[in-house]
Structure formats: C-alpha cells, structure tokens
PDB file of N, CA and C in Angstrom:
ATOM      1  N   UNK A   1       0.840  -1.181   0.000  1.00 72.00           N
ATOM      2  CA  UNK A   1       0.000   0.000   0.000  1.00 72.00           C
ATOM      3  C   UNK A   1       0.886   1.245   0.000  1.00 72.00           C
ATOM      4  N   UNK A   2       0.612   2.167  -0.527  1.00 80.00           N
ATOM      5  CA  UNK A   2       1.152   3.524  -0.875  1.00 80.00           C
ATOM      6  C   UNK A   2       1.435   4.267   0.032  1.00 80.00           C
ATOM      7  N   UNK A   3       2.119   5.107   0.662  1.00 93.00           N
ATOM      8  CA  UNK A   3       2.385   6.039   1.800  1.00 93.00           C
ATOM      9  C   UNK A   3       1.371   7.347   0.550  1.00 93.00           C
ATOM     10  N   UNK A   4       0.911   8.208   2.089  1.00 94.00           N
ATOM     11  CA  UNK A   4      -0.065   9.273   1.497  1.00 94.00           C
ATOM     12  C   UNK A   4       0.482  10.571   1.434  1.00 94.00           C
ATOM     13  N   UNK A   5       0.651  11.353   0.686  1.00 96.00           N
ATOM     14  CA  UNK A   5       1.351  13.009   1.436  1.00 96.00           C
ATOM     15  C   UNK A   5       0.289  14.012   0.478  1.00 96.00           C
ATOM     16  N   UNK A   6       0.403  15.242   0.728  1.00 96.00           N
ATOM     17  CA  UNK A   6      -0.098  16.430   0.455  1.00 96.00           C
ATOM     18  C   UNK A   6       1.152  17.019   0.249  1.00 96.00           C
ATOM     19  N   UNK A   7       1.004  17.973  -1.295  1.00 97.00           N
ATOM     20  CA  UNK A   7       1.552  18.586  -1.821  1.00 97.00           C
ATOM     21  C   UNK A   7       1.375  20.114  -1.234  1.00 97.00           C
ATOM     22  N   UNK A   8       1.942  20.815  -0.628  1.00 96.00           N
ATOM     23  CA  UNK A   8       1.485  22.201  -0.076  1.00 96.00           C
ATOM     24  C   UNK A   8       2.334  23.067  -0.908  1.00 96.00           C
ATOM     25  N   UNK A   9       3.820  22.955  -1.925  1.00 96.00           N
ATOM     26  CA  UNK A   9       4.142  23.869  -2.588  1.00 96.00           C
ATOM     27  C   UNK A   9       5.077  23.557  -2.938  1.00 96.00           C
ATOM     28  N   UNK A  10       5.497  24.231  -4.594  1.00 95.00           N
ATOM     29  CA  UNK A  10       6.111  24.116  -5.342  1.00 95.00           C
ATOM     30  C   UNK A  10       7.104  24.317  -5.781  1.00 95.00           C
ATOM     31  N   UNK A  11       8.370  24.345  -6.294  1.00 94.00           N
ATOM     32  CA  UNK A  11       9.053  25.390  -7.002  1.00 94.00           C
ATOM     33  C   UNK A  11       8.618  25.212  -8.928  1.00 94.00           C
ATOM     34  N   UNK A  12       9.065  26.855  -9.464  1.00 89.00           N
ATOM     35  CA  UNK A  12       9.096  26.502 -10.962  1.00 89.00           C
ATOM     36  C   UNK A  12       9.990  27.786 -11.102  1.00 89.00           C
ATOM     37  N   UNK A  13      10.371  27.716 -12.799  1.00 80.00           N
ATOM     38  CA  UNK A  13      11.514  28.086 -12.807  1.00 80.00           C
ATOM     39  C   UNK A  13      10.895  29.030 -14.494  1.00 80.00           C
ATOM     40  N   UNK A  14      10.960  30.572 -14.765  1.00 74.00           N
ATOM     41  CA  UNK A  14      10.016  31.224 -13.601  1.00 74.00           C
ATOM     42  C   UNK A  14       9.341  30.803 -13.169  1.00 74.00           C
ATOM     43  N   UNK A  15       8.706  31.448 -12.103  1.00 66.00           N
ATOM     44  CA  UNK A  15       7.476  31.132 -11.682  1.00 66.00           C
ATOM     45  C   UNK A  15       5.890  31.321 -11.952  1.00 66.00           C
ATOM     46  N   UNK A  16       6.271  32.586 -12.619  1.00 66.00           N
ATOM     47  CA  UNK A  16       4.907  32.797 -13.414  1.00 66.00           C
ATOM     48  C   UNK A  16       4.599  32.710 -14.598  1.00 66.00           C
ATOM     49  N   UNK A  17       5.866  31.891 -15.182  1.00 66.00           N
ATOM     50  CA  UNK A  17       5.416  31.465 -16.779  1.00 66.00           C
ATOM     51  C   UNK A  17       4.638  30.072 -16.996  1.00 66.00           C
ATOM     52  N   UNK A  18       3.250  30.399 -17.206  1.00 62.00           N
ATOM     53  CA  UNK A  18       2.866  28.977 -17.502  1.00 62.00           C
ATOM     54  C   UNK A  18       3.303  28.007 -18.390  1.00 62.00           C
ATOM     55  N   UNK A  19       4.316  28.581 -19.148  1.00 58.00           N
ATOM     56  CA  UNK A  19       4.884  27.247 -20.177  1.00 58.00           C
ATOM     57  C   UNK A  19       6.069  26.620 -19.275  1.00 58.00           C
ATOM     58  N   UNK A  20       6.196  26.901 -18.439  1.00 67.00           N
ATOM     59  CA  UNK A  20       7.713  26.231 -17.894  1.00 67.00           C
ATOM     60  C   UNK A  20       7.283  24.889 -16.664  1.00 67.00           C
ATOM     61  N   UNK A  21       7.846  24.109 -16.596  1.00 78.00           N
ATOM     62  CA  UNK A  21       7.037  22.720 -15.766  1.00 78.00           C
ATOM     63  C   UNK A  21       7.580  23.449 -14.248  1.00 78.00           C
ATOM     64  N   UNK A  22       6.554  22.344 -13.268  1.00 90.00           N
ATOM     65  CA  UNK A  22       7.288  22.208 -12.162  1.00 90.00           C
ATOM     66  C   UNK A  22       8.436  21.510 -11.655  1.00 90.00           C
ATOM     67  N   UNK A  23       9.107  22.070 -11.138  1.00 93.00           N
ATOM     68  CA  UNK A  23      10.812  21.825 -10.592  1.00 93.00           C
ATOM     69  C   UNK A  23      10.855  20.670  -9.592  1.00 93.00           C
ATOM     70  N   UNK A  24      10.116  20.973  -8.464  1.00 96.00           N
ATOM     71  CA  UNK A  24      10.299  20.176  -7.185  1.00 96.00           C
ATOM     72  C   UNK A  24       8.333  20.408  -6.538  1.00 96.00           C
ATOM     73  N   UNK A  25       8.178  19.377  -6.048  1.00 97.00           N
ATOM     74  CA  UNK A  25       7.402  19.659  -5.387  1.00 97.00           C
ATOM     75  C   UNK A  25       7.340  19.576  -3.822  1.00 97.00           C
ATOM     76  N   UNK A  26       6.376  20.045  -2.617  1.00 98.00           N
ATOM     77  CA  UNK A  26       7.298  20.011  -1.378  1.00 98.00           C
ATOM     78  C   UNK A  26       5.882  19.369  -0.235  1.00 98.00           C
ATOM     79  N   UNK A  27       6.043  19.349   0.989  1.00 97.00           N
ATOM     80  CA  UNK A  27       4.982  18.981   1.742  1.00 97.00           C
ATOM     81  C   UNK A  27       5.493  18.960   3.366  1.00 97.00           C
ATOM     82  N   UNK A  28       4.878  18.621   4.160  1.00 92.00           N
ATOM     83  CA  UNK A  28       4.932  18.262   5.364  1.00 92.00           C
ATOM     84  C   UNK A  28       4.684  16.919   5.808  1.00 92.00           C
ATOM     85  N   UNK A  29       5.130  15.645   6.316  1.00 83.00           N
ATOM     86  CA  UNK A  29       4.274  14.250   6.873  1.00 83.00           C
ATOM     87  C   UNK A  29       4.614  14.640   8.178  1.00 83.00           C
ATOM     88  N   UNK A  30       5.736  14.291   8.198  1.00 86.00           N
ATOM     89  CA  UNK A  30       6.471  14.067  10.191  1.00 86.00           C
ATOM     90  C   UNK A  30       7.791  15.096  10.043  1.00 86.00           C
ATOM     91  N   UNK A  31       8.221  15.795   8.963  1.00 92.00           N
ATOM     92  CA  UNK A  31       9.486  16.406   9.170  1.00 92.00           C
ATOM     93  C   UNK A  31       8.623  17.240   7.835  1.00 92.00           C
ATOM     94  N   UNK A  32       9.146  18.366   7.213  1.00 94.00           N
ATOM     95  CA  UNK A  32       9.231  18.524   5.871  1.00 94.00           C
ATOM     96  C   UNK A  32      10.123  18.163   4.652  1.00 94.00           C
ATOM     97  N   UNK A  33       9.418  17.803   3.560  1.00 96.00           N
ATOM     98  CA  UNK A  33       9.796  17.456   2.750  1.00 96.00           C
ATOM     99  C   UNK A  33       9.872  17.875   1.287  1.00 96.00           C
ATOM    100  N   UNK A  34      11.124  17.716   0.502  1.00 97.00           N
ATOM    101  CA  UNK A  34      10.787  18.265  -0.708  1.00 97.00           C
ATOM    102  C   UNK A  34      11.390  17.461  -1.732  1.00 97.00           C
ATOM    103  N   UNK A  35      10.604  16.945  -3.114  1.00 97.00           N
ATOM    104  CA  UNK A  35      11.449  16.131  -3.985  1.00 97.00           C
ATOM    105  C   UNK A  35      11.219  16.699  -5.494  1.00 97.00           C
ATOM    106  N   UNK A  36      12.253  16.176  -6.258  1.00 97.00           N
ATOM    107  CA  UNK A  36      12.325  16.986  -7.684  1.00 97.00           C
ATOM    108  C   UNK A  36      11.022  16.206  -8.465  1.00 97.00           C
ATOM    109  N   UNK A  37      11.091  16.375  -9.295  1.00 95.00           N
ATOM    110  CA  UNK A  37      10.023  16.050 -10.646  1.00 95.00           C
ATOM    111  C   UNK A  37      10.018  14.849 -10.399  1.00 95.00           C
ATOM    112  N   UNK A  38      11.186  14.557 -11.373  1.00 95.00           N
ATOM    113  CA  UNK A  38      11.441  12.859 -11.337  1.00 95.00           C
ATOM    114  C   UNK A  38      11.663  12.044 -10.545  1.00 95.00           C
ATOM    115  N   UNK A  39      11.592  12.578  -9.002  1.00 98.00           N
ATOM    116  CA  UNK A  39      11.261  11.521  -7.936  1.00 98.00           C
ATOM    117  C   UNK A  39      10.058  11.461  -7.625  1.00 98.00           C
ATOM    118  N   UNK A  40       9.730  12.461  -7.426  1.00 97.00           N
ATOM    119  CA  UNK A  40       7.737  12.214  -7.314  1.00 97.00           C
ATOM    120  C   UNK A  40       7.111  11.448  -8.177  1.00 97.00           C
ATOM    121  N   UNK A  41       7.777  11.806  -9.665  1.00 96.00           N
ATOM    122  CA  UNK A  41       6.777  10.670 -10.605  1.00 96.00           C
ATOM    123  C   UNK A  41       7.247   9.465 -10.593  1.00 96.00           C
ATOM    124  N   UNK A  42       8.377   9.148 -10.178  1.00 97.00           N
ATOM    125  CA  UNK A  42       8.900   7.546  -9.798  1.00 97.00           C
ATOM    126  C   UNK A  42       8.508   6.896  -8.820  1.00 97.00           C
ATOM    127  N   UNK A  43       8.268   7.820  -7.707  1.00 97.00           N
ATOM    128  CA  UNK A  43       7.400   7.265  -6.524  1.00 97.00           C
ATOM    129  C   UNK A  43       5.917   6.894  -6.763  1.00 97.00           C
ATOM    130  N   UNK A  44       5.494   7.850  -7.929  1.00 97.00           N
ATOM    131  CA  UNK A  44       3.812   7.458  -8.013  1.00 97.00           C
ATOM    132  C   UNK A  44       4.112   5.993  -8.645  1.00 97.00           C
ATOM    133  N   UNK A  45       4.760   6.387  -9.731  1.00 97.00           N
ATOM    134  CA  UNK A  45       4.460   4.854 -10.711  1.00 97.00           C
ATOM    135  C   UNK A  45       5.051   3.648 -10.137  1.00 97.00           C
ATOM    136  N   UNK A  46       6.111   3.891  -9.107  1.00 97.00           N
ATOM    137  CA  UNK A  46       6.363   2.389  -8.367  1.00 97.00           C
ATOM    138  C   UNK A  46       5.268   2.101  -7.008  1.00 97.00           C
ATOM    139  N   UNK A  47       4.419   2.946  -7.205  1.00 96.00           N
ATOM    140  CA  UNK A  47       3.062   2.979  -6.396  1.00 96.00           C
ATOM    141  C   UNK A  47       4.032   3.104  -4.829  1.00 96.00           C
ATOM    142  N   UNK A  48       5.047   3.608  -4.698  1.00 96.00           N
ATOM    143  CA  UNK A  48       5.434   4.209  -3.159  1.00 96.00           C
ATOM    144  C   UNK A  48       4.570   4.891  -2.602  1.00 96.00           C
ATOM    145  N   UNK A  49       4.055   6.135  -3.450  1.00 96.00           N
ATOM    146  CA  UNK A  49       3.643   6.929  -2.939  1.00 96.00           C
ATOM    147  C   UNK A  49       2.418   7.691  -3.839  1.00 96.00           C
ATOM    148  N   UNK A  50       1.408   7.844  -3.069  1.00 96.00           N
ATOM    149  CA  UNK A  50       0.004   8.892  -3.971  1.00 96.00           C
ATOM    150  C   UNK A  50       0.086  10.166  -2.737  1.00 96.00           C
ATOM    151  N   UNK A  51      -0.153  11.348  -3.756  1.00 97.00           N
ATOM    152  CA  UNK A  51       0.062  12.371  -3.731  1.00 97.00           C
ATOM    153  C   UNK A  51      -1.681  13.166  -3.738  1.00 97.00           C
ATOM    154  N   UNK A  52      -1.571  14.586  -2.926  1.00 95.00           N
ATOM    155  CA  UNK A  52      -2.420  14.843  -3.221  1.00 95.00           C
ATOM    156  C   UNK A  52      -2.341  16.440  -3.297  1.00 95.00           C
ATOM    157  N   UNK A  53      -3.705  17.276  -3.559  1.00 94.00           N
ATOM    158  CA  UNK A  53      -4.102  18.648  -2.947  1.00 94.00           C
ATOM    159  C   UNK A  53      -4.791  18.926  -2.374  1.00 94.00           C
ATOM    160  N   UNK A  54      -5.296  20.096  -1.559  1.00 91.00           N
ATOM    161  CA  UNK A  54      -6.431  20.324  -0.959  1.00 91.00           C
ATOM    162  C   UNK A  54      -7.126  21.119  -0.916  1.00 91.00           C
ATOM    163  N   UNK A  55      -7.782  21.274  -1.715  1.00 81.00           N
ATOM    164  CA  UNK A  55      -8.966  22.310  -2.431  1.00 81.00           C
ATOM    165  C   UNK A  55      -9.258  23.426  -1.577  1.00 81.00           C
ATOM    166  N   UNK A  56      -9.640  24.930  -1.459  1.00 76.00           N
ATOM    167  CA  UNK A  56     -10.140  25.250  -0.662  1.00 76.00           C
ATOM    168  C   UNK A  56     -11.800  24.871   0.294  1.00 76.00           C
ATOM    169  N   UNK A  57     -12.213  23.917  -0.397  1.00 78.00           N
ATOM    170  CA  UNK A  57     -13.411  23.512   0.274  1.00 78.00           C
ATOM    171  C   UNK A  57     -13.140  22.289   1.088  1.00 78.00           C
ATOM    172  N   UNK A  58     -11.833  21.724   0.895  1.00 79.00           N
ATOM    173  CA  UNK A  58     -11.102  21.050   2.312  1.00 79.00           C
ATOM    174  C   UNK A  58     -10.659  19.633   1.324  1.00 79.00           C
ATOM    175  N   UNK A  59     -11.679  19.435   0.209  1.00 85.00           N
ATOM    176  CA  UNK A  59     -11.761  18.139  -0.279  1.00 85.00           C
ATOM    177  C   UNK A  59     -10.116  17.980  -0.799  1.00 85.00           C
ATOM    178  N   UNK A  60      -9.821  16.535  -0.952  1.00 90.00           N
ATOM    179  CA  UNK A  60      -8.174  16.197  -1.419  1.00 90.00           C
ATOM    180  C   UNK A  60      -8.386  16.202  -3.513  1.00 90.00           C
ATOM    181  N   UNK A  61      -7.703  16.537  -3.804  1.00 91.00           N
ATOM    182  CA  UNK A  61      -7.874  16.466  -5.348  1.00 91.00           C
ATOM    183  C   UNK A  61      -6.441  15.681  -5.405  1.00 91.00           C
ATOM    184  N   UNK A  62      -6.656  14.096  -6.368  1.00 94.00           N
ATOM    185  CA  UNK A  62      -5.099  13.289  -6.393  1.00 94.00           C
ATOM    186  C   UNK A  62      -4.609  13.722  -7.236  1.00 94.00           C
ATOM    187  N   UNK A  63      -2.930  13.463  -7.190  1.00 95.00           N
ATOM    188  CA  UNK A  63      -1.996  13.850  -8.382  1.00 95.00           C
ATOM    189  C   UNK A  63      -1.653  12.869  -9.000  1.00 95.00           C
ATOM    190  N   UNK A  64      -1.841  13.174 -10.367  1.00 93.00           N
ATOM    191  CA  UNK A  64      -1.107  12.136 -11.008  1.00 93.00           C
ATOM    192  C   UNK A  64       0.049  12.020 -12.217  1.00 93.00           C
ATOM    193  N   UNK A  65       0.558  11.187 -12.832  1.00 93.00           N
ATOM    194  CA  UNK A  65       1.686  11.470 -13.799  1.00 93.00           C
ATOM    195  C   UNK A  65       1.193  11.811 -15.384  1.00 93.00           C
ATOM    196  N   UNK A  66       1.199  12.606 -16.119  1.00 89.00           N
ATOM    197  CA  UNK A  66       0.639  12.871 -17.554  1.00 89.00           C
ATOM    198  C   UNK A  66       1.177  12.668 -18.215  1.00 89.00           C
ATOM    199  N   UNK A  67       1.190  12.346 -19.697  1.00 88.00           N
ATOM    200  CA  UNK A  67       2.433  12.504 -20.849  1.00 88.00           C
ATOM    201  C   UNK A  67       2.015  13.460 -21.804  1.00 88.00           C
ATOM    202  N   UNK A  68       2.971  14.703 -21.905  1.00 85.00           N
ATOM    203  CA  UNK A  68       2.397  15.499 -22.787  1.00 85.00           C
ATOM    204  C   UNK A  68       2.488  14.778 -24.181  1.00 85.00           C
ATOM    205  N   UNK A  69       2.152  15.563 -25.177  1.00 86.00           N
ATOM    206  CA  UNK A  69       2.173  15.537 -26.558  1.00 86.00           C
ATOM    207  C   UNK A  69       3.509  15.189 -27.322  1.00 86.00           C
ATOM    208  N   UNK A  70       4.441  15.665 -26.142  1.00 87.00           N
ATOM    209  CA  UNK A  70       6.024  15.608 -27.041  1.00 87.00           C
ATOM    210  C   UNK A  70       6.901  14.620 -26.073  1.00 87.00           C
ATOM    211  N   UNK A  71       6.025  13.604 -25.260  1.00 90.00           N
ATOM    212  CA  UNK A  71       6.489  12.260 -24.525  1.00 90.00           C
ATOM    213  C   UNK A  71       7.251  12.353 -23.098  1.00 90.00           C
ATOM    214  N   UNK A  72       7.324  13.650 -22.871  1.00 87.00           N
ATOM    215  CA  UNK A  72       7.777  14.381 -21.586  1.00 87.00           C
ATOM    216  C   UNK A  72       6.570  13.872 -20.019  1.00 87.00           C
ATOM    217  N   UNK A  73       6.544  13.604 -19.408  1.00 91.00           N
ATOM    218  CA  UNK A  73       6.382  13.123 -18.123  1.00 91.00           C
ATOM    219  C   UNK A  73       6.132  14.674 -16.899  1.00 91.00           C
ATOM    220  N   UNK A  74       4.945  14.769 -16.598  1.00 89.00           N
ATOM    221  CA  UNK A  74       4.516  15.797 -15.327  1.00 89.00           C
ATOM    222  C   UNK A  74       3.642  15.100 -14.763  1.00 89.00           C
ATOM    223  N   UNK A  75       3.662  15.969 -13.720  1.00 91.00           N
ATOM    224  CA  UNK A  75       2.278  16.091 -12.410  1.00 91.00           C
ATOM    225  C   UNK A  75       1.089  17.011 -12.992  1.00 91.00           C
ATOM    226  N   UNK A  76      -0.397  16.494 -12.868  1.00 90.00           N
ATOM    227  CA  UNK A  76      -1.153  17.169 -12.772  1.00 90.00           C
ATOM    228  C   UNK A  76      -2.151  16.668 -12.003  1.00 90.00           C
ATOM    229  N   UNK A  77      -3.502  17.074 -11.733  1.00 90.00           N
ATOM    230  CA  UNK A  77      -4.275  16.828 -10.591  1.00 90.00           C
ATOM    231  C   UNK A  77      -5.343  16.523 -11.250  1.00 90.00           C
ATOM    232  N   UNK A  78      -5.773  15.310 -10.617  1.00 87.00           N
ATOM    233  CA  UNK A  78      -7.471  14.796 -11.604  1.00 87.00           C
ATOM    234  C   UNK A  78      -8.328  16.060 -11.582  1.00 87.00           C
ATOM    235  N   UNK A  79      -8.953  15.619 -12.926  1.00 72.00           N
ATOM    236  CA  UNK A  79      -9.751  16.552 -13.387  1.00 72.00           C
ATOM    237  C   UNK A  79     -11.078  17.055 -12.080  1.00 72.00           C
ATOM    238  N   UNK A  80     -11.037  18.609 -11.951  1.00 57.00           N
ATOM    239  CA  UNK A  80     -12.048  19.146 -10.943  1.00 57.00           C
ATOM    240  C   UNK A  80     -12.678  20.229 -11.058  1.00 57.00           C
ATOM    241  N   UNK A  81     -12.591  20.721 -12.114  1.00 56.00           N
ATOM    242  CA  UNK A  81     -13.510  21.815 -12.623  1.00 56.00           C
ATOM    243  C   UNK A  81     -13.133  22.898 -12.418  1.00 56.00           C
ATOM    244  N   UNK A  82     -12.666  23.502 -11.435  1.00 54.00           N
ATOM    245  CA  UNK A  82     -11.400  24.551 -10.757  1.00 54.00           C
ATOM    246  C   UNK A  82     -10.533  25.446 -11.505  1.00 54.00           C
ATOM    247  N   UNK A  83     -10.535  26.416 -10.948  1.00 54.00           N
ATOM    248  CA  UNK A  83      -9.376  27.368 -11.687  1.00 54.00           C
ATOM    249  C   UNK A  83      -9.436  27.958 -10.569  1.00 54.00           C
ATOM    250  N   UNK A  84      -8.110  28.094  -9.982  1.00 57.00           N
ATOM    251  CA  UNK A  84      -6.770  28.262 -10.984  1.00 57.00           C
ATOM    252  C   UNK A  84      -6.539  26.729 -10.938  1.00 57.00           C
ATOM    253  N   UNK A  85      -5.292  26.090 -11.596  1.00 71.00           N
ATOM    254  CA  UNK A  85      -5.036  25.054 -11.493  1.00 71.00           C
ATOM    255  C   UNK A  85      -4.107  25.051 -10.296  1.00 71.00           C
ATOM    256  N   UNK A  86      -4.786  23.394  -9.557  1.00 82.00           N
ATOM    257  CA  UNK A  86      -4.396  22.960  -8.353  1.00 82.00           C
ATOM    258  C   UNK A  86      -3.222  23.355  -7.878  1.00 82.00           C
ATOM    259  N   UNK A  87      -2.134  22.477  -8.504  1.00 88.00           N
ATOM    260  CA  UNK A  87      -0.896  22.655  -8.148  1.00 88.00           C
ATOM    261  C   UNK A  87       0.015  24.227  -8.668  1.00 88.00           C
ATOM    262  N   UNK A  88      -0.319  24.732  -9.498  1.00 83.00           N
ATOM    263  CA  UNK A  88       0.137  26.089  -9.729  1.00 83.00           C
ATOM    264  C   UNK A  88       0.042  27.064  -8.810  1.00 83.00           C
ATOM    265  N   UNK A  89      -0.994  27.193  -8.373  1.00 84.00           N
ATOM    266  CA  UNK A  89      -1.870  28.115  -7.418  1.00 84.00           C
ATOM    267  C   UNK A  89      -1.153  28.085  -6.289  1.00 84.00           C
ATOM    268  N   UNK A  90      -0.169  26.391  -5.783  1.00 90.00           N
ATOM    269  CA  UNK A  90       0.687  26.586  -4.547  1.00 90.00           C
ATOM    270  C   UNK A  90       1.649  27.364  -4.334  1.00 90.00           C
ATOM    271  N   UNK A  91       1.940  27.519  -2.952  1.00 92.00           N
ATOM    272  CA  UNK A  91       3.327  28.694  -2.716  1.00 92.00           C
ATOM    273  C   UNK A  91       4.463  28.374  -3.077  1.00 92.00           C
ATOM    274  N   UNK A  92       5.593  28.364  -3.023  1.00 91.00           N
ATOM    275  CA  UNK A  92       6.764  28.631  -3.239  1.00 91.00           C
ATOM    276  C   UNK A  92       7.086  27.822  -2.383  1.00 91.00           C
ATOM    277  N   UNK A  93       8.122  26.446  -2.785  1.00 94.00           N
ATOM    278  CA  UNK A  93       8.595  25.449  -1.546  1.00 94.00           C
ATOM    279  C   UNK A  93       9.939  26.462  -1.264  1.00 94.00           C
ATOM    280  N   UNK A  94       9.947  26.448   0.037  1.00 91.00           N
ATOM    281  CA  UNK A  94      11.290  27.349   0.637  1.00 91.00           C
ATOM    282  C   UNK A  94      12.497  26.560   0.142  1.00 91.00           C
TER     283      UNK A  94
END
C-alpha cells in the first residue's frame, strides 16, 4: 500500500510562466519534505507513494503522472472543474 502526502508547494523556474514545468514539489508528513520532478513521478508509478491537494473547500484532489504531446512526463491533478489550477496556485517550496 502507498504512503499518502499532500503537496502544499512548489518550485518553478520562472514562476509565473505557464509554459515552464514544475521543478520540485514540497509537503509536510512528520518532518518537511521536498522532492524533484522525477522523484515524485517515480514514486507514483512504483506505487510508493500517492500524492495529493487540498482544495479550498477542504476536499483532497489526487496527483497524477501525464504525458504530454512531445512524450515528456509531469504532475497534474485529476480533473475538478477549478481554476486556478491545483498545483500552480501553490506557494513557493522554501
């Protein structure tokens, strides 16, 4: 079974360009934590670990791994009707 975490914030590189991916993503369990791209999506797909967000109405929205168009590998968050998008919208991992 999967260990659970919440995603609370991000880095990207800028930060306010929506064409540029996310860098690292970060969280809290028992210490804080922060891992790059390609460990988060290695952790999902060796099923270590499911990831999540938390909506402002409290509910968890899951993350998952995408393949864009040009075979490249990200995080995005099941579909929820929402704007802004989930994970963008987070702060800045210190």
């Amino acid at each position: 079974m999967a260990n659970t975490a919440q995603i609370k914030c991000i880095n990207k590189n800028p930060r306010l360009d929506p064409y540029h991916a996310i860098t690292h993503v970060g969280g809290f369990v028992t210490a804080p934590w922060k891992l790059t791209l390609d460990d988060a999506i290695s952790k999902i797909e060796r099923n270590e670990w499911q990831f999540y967000v938390e909506r402002p109405r409290g509910d968890r929205v899951w993350v998952k791994v995408a393949v864009s168009r040009y075979g490249n590998k990200y995080l995005k968050t099941e579909e929820d009707g929402d704007e802004p998008n989930n994970l963008l919208s987070l702060p800045e991992c210190p």
